[in-house]
XYZ file of C-alpha atoms in Angstrom:
94
model
C 0.000 0.000 0.000
C 1.271 3.467 -0.873
C 0.857 5.958 1.986
C 1.911 9.569 2.329
C 1.526 11.740 5.398
C 0.904 15.463 4.926
C 0.618 18.111 7.686
C -3.185 17.749 8.085
C -4.012 14.510 6.268
C -2.743 11.016 5.487
C -3.493 9.537 2.061
C -3.273 5.848 1.123
C -4.065 3.612 -1.834
C -3.420 0.128 -3.089
C -1.083 -0.258 -6.085
C -2.894 0.012 -9.424
C -6.039 1.310 -7.699
C -7.743 4.646 -8.269
C -9.369 4.660 -4.820
C -7.684 6.983 -2.348
C -8.286 6.652 1.390
C -7.964 9.929 3.303
C -7.747 10.403 7.074
C -7.689 13.883 8.553
C -5.451 14.767 11.520
C -6.865 14.654 15.047
C -8.841 17.622 16.405
C -8.721 19.348 13.031
C -10.386 22.744 12.711
C -10.795 23.376 8.996
C -10.622 27.003 7.889
C -10.013 28.238 4.346
C -6.209 27.931 4.601
C -6.369 24.330 5.810
C -9.098 23.446 3.272
C -6.805 24.563 0.451
C -3.960 22.501 1.919
C -6.191 19.432 2.209
C -7.154 19.704 -1.455
C -3.559 20.342 -2.561
C -2.390 17.290 -0.592
C -5.030 15.041 -2.171
C -4.234 16.278 -5.675
C -0.505 15.779 -5.078
C -1.067 12.230 -3.838
C -3.372 11.450 -6.789
C -0.773 12.875 -9.151
C -3.558 14.951 -10.723
C -5.377 11.827 -11.965
C -9.139 11.340 -11.619
C -9.945 9.090 -8.673
C -12.470 7.826 -6.153
C -12.017 8.865 -2.550
C -13.018 7.550 0.871
C -12.584 10.282 3.476
C -12.609 9.696 7.228
C -13.709 13.033 8.661
C -14.240 11.679 12.193
C -11.342 13.745 13.570
C -12.710 17.062 12.311
C -13.857 19.312 15.146
C -14.947 22.311 13.086
C -15.487 23.531 9.513
C -15.857 27.228 8.765
C -18.675 27.964 6.331
C -16.141 29.374 3.859
C -14.048 26.177 4.014
C -17.122 23.976 3.639
C -18.196 25.909 0.535
C -14.682 25.604 -0.937
C -14.516 21.858 -0.288
C -17.920 21.378 -1.970
C -16.930 23.368 -5.065
C -16.597 21.460 -8.349
C -13.479 23.369 -9.425
C -11.778 23.281 -6.025
C -12.512 20.690 -3.335
C -14.135 18.215 -5.724
C -11.538 18.523 -8.478
C -10.691 15.164 -10.101
C -13.037 13.214 -7.781
C -15.197 10.670 -9.617
C -17.183 9.702 -6.487
C -16.715 10.010 -2.747
C -17.726 8.271 0.461
C -17.406 9.847 3.894
C -16.893 8.203 7.266
C -18.104 10.335 10.171
C -18.335 9.317 13.817
C -19.399 12.648 15.311
C -22.066 15.297 14.658
C -19.625 17.976 13.466
C -18.102 15.680 10.870
C -21.498 14.415 9.743
């Protein structure tokens, strides 16, 4: 399995797979700056190829409305994502 740890997220995938597994850092408070870093990290790991993504957002403690809007934008947070599944174990993440 290929895994790369970034400042706010860890990305993993099986060889020859286009499914990326993403786990956010503990107690993460996502503002616009961090949202942009999360997207840049995912795109770097995916090597700018289209992919599926499974994101564990259980560790997220807060999203600013600006960051949430950015992450839900087709040309920003959703860039190159074919489909996504989210894992959430708390109300904030859900």
